[in-house]
C-alpha cells in the first residue's frame, strides 16, 4: 500500500480528510480579496482557508523584500497554526522540442503560442529576450487541432525577420507530444520555455513538509 498520497486541487473536497492541507493563493489575486465563483475565481468559501496548515503565495515578484512579504501576511491574517510561504517562477533557458539544430540565442523574433490561464508573466519574460514578439493565445487546457497547428505555422511564416523561432509552454508541449499534428512542426525551430517554482524560504518550506512526513511515518 502507498505510504503517501499527494492530491492536486483537492482542497475543496470535503470528503477528503487530508493530514496536511496546503492552500495556494496567487500574489496578484489573494483569496482574501477574491470571491466564490462565478463572481470570482475561488473554488471554496474564504472561511475555508482556516483548514490550511500551510499557505503558499504563488507567482510572487522575484524581488520581494521581507517588509513586502510581511505586508501580504498581514492581509491574509493567518491563524497561529498556519505558516505562510512565498513562491515565484524562475524562467530557464529555452529547450528544443524539434530536431532543427537552431540556436535560440541567435533569434531576434519569436512567435509564442500557448493555452494557459495567465500567459502574461511569460509574455513579459520573452519580450525582454526578443526584439519582436507575437503571441497566439488559446483557452486554458486547449486541445490543439490540425487547423490550430496550421494557423500557428502560417503565422510563423509571416513573422518578420530571418532569425525567428516558435515558443510554447511545457504544459502545451505535453499536449502536443500526444498529438498527431506535432509532425507539422518537424522542420521548424520550436522551443519550450521551462519554468521552475522557487521559494523565498525554500529550506524552511521543504523542512515543513519533511517534518510532517517523518512524524506521521513514525506513528504508523
PDB file of C-alpha atoms in Angstrom:
ATOM      1  CA  UNK A   1       0.000   0.000   0.000  1.00  0.00           C
ATOM      2  CA  UNK A   2       1.186   3.556  -0.643  1.00  0.00           C
ATOM      3  CA  UNK A   3       2.736   5.420   2.276  1.00  0.00           C
ATOM      4  CA  UNK A   4       1.875   8.839   0.903  1.00  0.00           C
ATOM      5  CA  UNK A   5      -0.970  10.173  -1.250  1.00  0.00           C
ATOM      6  CA  UNK A   6      -0.405  13.587  -2.825  1.00  0.00           C
ATOM      7  CA  UNK A   7      -3.577  15.159  -4.212  1.00  0.00           C
ATOM      8  CA  UNK A   8      -3.693  18.154  -6.542  1.00  0.00           C
ATOM      9  CA  UNK A   9      -6.659  20.535  -6.486  1.00  0.00           C
ATOM     10  CA  UNK A  10      -8.486  18.615  -3.749  1.00  0.00           C
ATOM     11  CA  UNK A  11      -8.749  21.293  -1.068  1.00  0.00           C
ATOM     12  CA  UNK A  12     -12.449  21.965  -1.654  1.00  0.00           C
ATOM     13  CA  UNK A  13     -13.480  18.298  -1.481  1.00  0.00           C
ATOM     14  CA  UNK A  14     -14.961  17.900   1.998  1.00  0.00           C
ATOM     15  CA  UNK A  15     -14.885  14.092   1.902  1.00  0.00           C
ATOM     16  CA  UNK A  16     -11.087  14.141   1.591  1.00  0.00           C
ATOM     17  CA  UNK A  17      -9.568  14.040   5.051  1.00  0.00           C
ATOM     18  CA  UNK A  18      -6.011  15.206   4.388  1.00  0.00           C
ATOM     19  CA  UNK A  19      -3.343  15.091   7.039  1.00  0.00           C
ATOM     20  CA  UNK A  20      -1.638  18.210   5.695  1.00  0.00           C
ATOM     21  CA  UNK A  21      -3.525  20.899   3.773  1.00  0.00           C
ATOM     22  CA  UNK A  22      -1.573  23.290   1.553  1.00  0.00           C
ATOM     23  CA  UNK A  23      -3.526  26.252   0.206  1.00  0.00           C
ATOM     24  CA  UNK A  24      -2.198  28.137  -2.816  1.00  0.00           C
ATOM     25  CA  UNK A  25      -3.224  31.718  -3.484  1.00  0.00           C
ATOM     26  CA  UNK A  26      -1.890  33.893  -6.296  1.00  0.00           C
ATOM     27  CA  UNK A  27       0.017  37.027  -5.319  1.00  0.00           C
ATOM     28  CA  UNK A  28      -1.980  39.204  -7.703  1.00  0.00           C
ATOM     29  CA  UNK A  29      -5.327  37.802  -6.506  1.00  0.00           C
ATOM     30  CA  UNK A  30      -5.174  36.773  -2.863  1.00  0.00           C
ATOM     31  CA  UNK A  31      -8.118  34.734  -1.583  1.00  0.00           C
ATOM     32  CA  UNK A  32      -8.872  37.466   0.967  1.00  0.00           C
ATOM     33  CA  UNK A  33      -9.614  39.819  -1.947  1.00  0.00           C
ATOM     34  CA  UNK A  34     -11.435  37.278  -4.119  1.00  0.00           C
ATOM     35  CA  UNK A  35     -14.977  35.893  -4.332  1.00  0.00           C
ATOM     36  CA  UNK A  36     -16.542  32.498  -4.875  1.00  0.00           C
ATOM     37  CA  UNK A  37     -17.289  31.505  -8.482  1.00  0.00           C
ATOM     38  CA  UNK A  38     -18.997  32.795 -10.572  1.00  0.00           C
ATOM     39  CA  UNK A  39     -18.492  36.225  -9.004  1.00  0.00           C
ATOM     40  CA  UNK A  40     -14.777  35.492  -8.543  1.00  0.00           C
ATOM     41  CA  UNK A  41     -12.318  32.655  -9.024  1.00  0.00           C
ATOM     42  CA  UNK A  42     -12.450  30.904  -5.629  1.00  0.00           C
ATOM     43  CA  UNK A  43     -13.499  27.252  -5.644  1.00  0.00           C
ATOM     44  CA  UNK A  44     -14.325  27.343  -1.946  1.00  0.00           C
ATOM     45  CA  UNK A  45     -15.549  29.953   0.502  1.00  0.00           C
ATOM     46  CA  UNK A  46     -12.899  32.247   2.001  1.00  0.00           C
ATOM     47  CA  UNK A  47     -13.572  30.931   5.503  1.00  0.00           C
ATOM     48  CA  UNK A  48     -12.326  27.502   4.349  1.00  0.00           C
ATOM     49  CA  UNK A  49      -8.800  28.922   4.469  1.00  0.00           C
ATOM     50  CA  UNK A  50      -8.797  28.137   8.197  1.00  0.00           C
ATOM     51  CA  UNK A  51      -8.350  24.444   7.314  1.00  0.00           C
ATOM     52  CA  UNK A  52      -4.956  25.105   5.740  1.00  0.00           C
ATOM     53  CA  UNK A  53      -1.772  24.107   7.537  1.00  0.00           C
ATOM     54  CA  UNK A  54       0.460  25.875   5.008  1.00  0.00           C
ATOM     55  CA  UNK A  55      -0.439  28.846   2.803  1.00  0.00           C
ATOM     56  CA  UNK A  56       1.684  29.419  -0.297  1.00  0.00           C
ATOM     57  CA  UNK A  57       1.505  32.805  -2.018  1.00  0.00           C
ATOM     58  CA  UNK A  58       2.348  31.754  -5.565  1.00  0.00           C
ATOM     59  CA  UNK A  59       3.690  33.730  -8.528  1.00  0.00           C
ATOM     60  CA  UNK A  60       5.160  36.410  -6.293  1.00  0.00           C
ATOM     61  CA  UNK A  61       7.580  39.035  -7.651  1.00  0.00           C
ATOM     62  CA  UNK A  62      11.171  37.855  -7.747  1.00  0.00           C
ATOM     63  CA  UNK A  63      12.463  40.868  -5.853  1.00  0.00           C
ATOM     64  CA  UNK A  64      10.233  40.960  -2.757  1.00  0.00           C
ATOM     65  CA  UNK A  65      11.896  42.017   0.483  1.00  0.00           C
ATOM     66  CA  UNK A  66      10.880  40.912   3.970  1.00  0.00           C
ATOM     67  CA  UNK A  67       8.781  44.030   4.579  1.00  0.00           C
ATOM     68  CA  UNK A  68       6.739  43.411   1.425  1.00  0.00           C
ATOM     69  CA  UNK A  69       6.157  39.797   2.371  1.00  0.00           C
ATOM     70  CA  UNK A  70       5.110  40.817   5.879  1.00  0.00           C
ATOM     71  CA  UNK A  71       2.568  43.220   4.382  1.00  0.00           C
ATOM     72  CA  UNK A  72       0.948  40.383   2.433  1.00  0.00           C
ATOM     73  CA  UNK A  73       0.908  38.150   5.509  1.00  0.00           C
ATOM     74  CA  UNK A  74      -0.923  40.872   7.423  1.00  0.00           C
ATOM     75  CA  UNK A  75      -3.603  40.962   4.728  1.00  0.00           C
ATOM     76  CA  UNK A  76      -4.027  37.161   4.859  1.00  0.00           C
ATOM     77  CA  UNK A  77      -4.277  37.185   8.667  1.00  0.00           C
ATOM     78  CA  UNK A  78      -3.158  33.559   9.129  1.00  0.00           C
ATOM     79  CA  UNK A  79      -4.163  31.650  12.237  1.00  0.00           C
ATOM     80  CA  UNK A  80      -1.496  30.797  14.838  1.00  0.00           C
ATOM     81  CA  UNK A  81      -1.019  27.259  13.495  1.00  0.00           C
ATOM     82  CA  UNK A  82      -0.634  28.363   9.865  1.00  0.00           C
ATOM     83  CA  UNK A  83       2.681  29.019   8.128  1.00  0.00           C
ATOM     84  CA  UNK A  84       2.918  31.295   5.082  1.00  0.00           C
ATOM     85  CA  UNK A  85       5.496  30.831   2.322  1.00  0.00           C
ATOM     86  CA  UNK A  86       6.126  32.764  -0.881  1.00  0.00           C
ATOM     87  CA  UNK A  87       6.965  31.170  -4.220  1.00  0.00           C
ATOM     88  CA  UNK A  88       7.946  32.672  -7.560  1.00  0.00           C
ATOM     89  CA  UNK A  89       8.574  31.457 -11.101  1.00  0.00           C
ATOM     90  CA  UNK A  90      12.100  31.165 -12.441  1.00  0.00           C
ATOM     91  CA  UNK A  91      12.401  31.101 -16.231  1.00  0.00           C
ATOM     92  CA  UNK A  92      15.020  28.680 -17.545  1.00  0.00           C
ATOM     93  CA  UNK A  93      16.783  28.586 -20.959  1.00  0.00           C
ATOM     94  CA  UNK A  94      14.647  27.537 -23.909  1.00  0.00           C
ATOM     95  CA  UNK A  95      14.768  23.846 -24.829  1.00  0.00           C
ATOM     96  CA  UNK A  96      14.218  22.434 -28.347  1.00  0.00           C
ATOM     97  CA  UNK A  97      11.079  20.405 -28.970  1.00  0.00           C
ATOM     98  CA  UNK A  98      12.027  19.505 -32.550  1.00  0.00           C
ATOM     99  CA  UNK A  99      15.324  18.449 -34.153  1.00  0.00           C
ATOM    100  CA  UNK A 100      16.377  21.502 -36.107  1.00  0.00           C
ATOM    101  CA  UNK A 101      19.755  22.469 -34.629  1.00  0.00           C
ATOM    102  CA  UNK A 102      18.787  26.125 -34.263  1.00  0.00           C
ATOM    103  CA  UNK A 103      20.364  28.274 -31.536  1.00  0.00           C
ATOM    104  CA  UNK A 104      17.598  30.289 -29.795  1.00  0.00           C
ATOM    105  CA  UNK A 105      20.128  32.888 -28.591  1.00  0.00           C
ATOM    106  CA  UNK A 106      20.589  33.977 -32.212  1.00  0.00           C
ATOM    107  CA  UNK A 107      16.878  34.654 -32.737  1.00  0.00           C
ATOM    108  CA  UNK A 108      15.605  38.209 -32.967  1.00  0.00           C
ATOM    109  CA  UNK A 109      11.907  37.421 -33.419  1.00  0.00           C
ATOM    110  CA  UNK A 110       9.633  34.861 -31.794  1.00  0.00           C
ATOM    111  CA  UNK A 111       6.067  33.610 -32.006  1.00  0.00           C
ATOM    112  CA  UNK A 112       4.602  32.433 -28.721  1.00  0.00           C
ATOM    113  CA  UNK A 113       1.530  30.211 -28.705  1.00  0.00           C
ATOM    114  CA  UNK A 114       0.020  28.879 -25.508  1.00  0.00           C
ATOM    115  CA  UNK A 115      -3.159  27.708 -23.831  1.00  0.00           C
ATOM    116  CA  UNK A 116      -2.652  28.597 -20.175  1.00  0.00           C
ATOM    117  CA  UNK A 117      -4.695  30.616 -17.697  1.00  0.00           C
ATOM    118  CA  UNK A 118      -2.242  33.507 -17.239  1.00  0.00           C
ATOM    119  CA  UNK A 119       0.291  33.922 -20.053  1.00  0.00           C
ATOM    120  CA  UNK A 120       1.249  37.485 -19.035  1.00  0.00           C
ATOM    121  CA  UNK A 121       4.383  36.598 -16.990  1.00  0.00           C
ATOM    122  CA  UNK A 122       5.785  34.506 -19.842  1.00  0.00           C
ATOM    123  CA  UNK A 123       4.969  37.196 -22.398  1.00  0.00           C
ATOM    124  CA  UNK A 124       6.788  39.755 -20.269  1.00  0.00           C
ATOM    125  CA  UNK A 125       9.821  37.471 -19.965  1.00  0.00           C
ATOM    126  CA  UNK A 126      10.019  36.803 -23.712  1.00  0.00           C
ATOM    127  CA  UNK A 127       9.611  40.480 -24.545  1.00  0.00           C
ATOM    128  CA  UNK A 128      12.902  41.026 -22.745  1.00  0.00           C
ATOM    129  CA  UNK A 129      14.610  38.307 -24.788  1.00  0.00           C
ATOM    130  CA  UNK A 130      13.439  39.185 -28.296  1.00  0.00           C
ATOM    131  CA  UNK A 131      13.235  42.443 -30.196  1.00  0.00           C
ATOM    132  CA  UNK A 132       9.923  41.326 -31.749  1.00  0.00           C
ATOM    133  CA  UNK A 133       7.376  39.017 -30.126  1.00  0.00           C
ATOM    134  CA  UNK A 134       3.990  37.966 -31.443  1.00  0.00           C
ATOM    135  CA  UNK A 135       1.532  35.870 -29.432  1.00  0.00           C
ATOM    136  CA  UNK A 136      -1.284  33.433 -30.157  1.00  0.00           C
ATOM    137  CA  UNK A 137      -3.281  32.602 -27.044  1.00  0.00           C
ATOM    138  CA  UNK A 138      -5.824  29.823 -26.634  1.00  0.00           C
ATOM    139  CA  UNK A 139      -8.084  28.925 -23.722  1.00  0.00           C
ATOM    140  CA  UNK A 140      -6.639  27.031 -20.776  1.00  0.00           C
ATOM    141  CA  UNK A 141      -6.187  23.264 -21.389  1.00  0.00           C
ATOM    142  CA  UNK A 142      -6.779  23.802 -25.108  1.00  0.00           C
ATOM    143  CA  UNK A 143      -6.540  20.592 -27.214  1.00  0.00           C
ATOM    144  CA  UNK A 144      -4.744  21.607 -30.403  1.00  0.00           C
ATOM    145  CA  UNK A 145      -6.474  20.652 -33.635  1.00  0.00           C
ATOM    146  CA  UNK A 146      -4.961  20.347 -37.094  1.00  0.00           C
ATOM    147  CA  UNK A 147      -6.380  23.745 -38.051  1.00  0.00           C
ATOM    148  CA  UNK A 148      -4.789  25.276 -34.930  1.00  0.00           C
ATOM    149  CA  UNK A 149      -1.371  23.938 -35.890  1.00  0.00           C
ATOM    150  CA  UNK A 150      -1.780  25.167 -39.453  1.00  0.00           C
ATOM    151  CA  UNK A 151      -2.699  28.632 -38.172  1.00  0.00           C
ATOM    152  CA  UNK A 152       0.390  28.673 -35.958  1.00  0.00           C
ATOM    153  CA  UNK A 153       2.632  27.626 -38.852  1.00  0.00           C
ATOM    154  CA  UNK A 154       1.154  30.277 -41.161  1.00  0.00           C
ATOM    155  CA  UNK A 155       1.511  32.969 -38.504  1.00  0.00           C
ATOM    156  CA  UNK A 156       5.151  31.992 -38.006  1.00  0.00           C
ATOM    157  CA  UNK A 157       5.844  32.098 -41.745  1.00  0.00           C
ATOM    158  CA  UNK A 158       4.510  35.668 -41.849  1.00  0.00           C
ATOM    159  CA  UNK A 159       6.623  36.744 -38.876  1.00  0.00           C
ATOM    160  CA  UNK A 160       9.238  39.343 -39.820  1.00  0.00           C
ATOM    161  CA  UNK A 161      12.921  38.532 -39.550  1.00  0.00           C
ATOM    162  CA  UNK A 162      15.203  35.795 -40.823  1.00  0.00           C
ATOM    163  CA  UNK A 163      16.281  34.701 -37.332  1.00  0.00           C
ATOM    164  CA  UNK A 164      12.993  33.662 -35.776  1.00  0.00           C
ATOM    165  CA  UNK A 165      11.664  30.823 -33.606  1.00  0.00           C
ATOM    166  CA  UNK A 166       8.427  29.432 -32.166  1.00  0.00           C
ATOM    167  CA  UNK A 167       7.992  29.178 -28.395  1.00  0.00           C
ATOM    168  CA  UNK A 168       5.411  27.371 -26.300  1.00  0.00           C
ATOM    169  CA  UNK A 169       4.989  26.283 -22.666  1.00  0.00           C
ATOM    170  CA  UNK A 170       5.786  22.939 -21.048  1.00  0.00           C
ATOM    171  CA  UNK A 171       2.074  22.455 -20.459  1.00  0.00           C
ATOM    172  CA  UNK A 172       1.264  22.944 -24.149  1.00  0.00           C
ATOM    173  CA  UNK A 173       4.240  20.849 -25.235  1.00  0.00           C
ATOM    174  CA  UNK A 174       2.927  17.909 -23.178  1.00  0.00           C
ATOM    175  CA  UNK A 175      -0.347  18.039 -25.104  1.00  0.00           C
ATOM    176  CA  UNK A 176       1.411  18.376 -28.447  1.00  0.00           C
ATOM    177  CA  UNK A 177       3.614  15.333 -27.817  1.00  0.00           C
ATOM    178  CA  UNK A 178       0.477  13.192 -27.866  1.00  0.00           C
ATOM    179  CA  UNK A 179      -0.905  14.972 -30.912  1.00  0.00           C
ATOM    180  CA  UNK A 180      -0.720  13.518 -34.447  1.00  0.00           C
ATOM    181  CA  UNK A 181      -0.098  17.066 -35.684  1.00  0.00           C
ATOM    182  CA  UNK A 182       3.263  17.605 -33.981  1.00  0.00           C
ATOM    183  CA  UNK A 183       4.941  16.382 -37.175  1.00  0.00           C
ATOM    184  CA  UNK A 184       3.901  19.624 -38.881  1.00  0.00           C
ATOM    185  CA  UNK A 185       6.482  21.403 -36.706  1.00  0.00           C
ATOM    186  CA  UNK A 186       9.205  18.876 -37.549  1.00  0.00           C
ATOM    187  CA  UNK A 187      11.354  21.199 -39.675  1.00  0.00           C
ATOM    188  CA  UNK A 188      10.589  24.315 -37.647  1.00  0.00           C
ATOM    189  CA  UNK A 189      12.562  25.839 -34.731  1.00  0.00           C
ATOM    190  CA  UNK A 190      10.062  25.017 -31.981  1.00  0.00           C
ATOM    191  CA  UNK A 191      11.196  25.577 -28.387  1.00  0.00           C
ATOM    192  CA  UNK A 192       9.752  25.046 -24.930  1.00  0.00           C
ATOM    193  CA  UNK A 193      10.048  27.727 -22.231  1.00  0.00           C
ATOM    194  CA  UNK A 194      10.646  25.782 -18.999  1.00  0.00           C
ATOM    195  CA  UNK A 195       9.840  27.283 -15.622  1.00  0.00           C
ATOM    196  CA  UNK A 196      10.815  26.271 -12.105  1.00  0.00           C
ATOM    197  CA  UNK A 197       8.923  27.109  -8.924  1.00  0.00           C
ATOM    198  CA  UNK A 198      11.261  28.538  -6.296  1.00  0.00           C
ATOM    199  CA  UNK A 199      10.623  29.597  -2.697  1.00  0.00           C
ATOM    200  CA  UNK A 200      11.995  32.547  -0.778  1.00  0.00           C
ATOM    201  CA  UNK A 201      12.484  30.250   2.211  1.00  0.00           C
ATOM    202  CA  UNK A 202      12.958  27.025   0.318  1.00  0.00           C
ATOM    203  CA  UNK A 203      14.757  25.125   3.069  1.00  0.00           C
ATOM    204  CA  UNK A 204      12.102  26.022   5.640  1.00  0.00           C
ATOM    205  CA  UNK A 205       9.295  25.004   3.269  1.00  0.00           C
ATOM    206  CA  UNK A 206      10.950  21.662   2.487  1.00  0.00           C
ATOM    207  CA  UNK A 207      11.564  21.045   6.178  1.00  0.00           C
ATOM    208  CA  UNK A 208       7.902  21.748   6.989  1.00  0.00           C
ATOM    209  CA  UNK A 209       6.843  19.034   4.525  1.00  0.00           C
ATOM    210  CA  UNK A 210       9.547  16.557   5.558  1.00  0.00           C
ATOM    211  CA  UNK A 211       8.801  17.120   9.233  1.00  0.00           C
ATOM    212  CA  UNK A 212       5.159  16.165   8.707  1.00  0.00           C
ATOM    213  CA  UNK A 213       6.126  13.056   6.699  1.00  0.00           C
ATOM    214  CA  UNK A 214       8.678  11.912   9.289  1.00  0.00           C
ATOM    215  CA  UNK A 215       6.271  12.431  12.170  1.00  0.00           C
ATOM    216  CA  UNK A 216       3.421  10.542  10.573  1.00  0.00           C
ATOM    217  CA  UNK A 217       5.655   7.779   9.241  1.00  0.00           C
ATOM    218  CA  UNK A 218       6.896   7.096  12.772  1.00  0.00           C
ATOM    219  CA  UNK A 219       3.348   6.957  14.103  1.00  0.00           C
ATOM    220  CA  UNK A 220       2.309   4.166  11.769  1.00  0.00           C
TER     221      UNK A 220
END
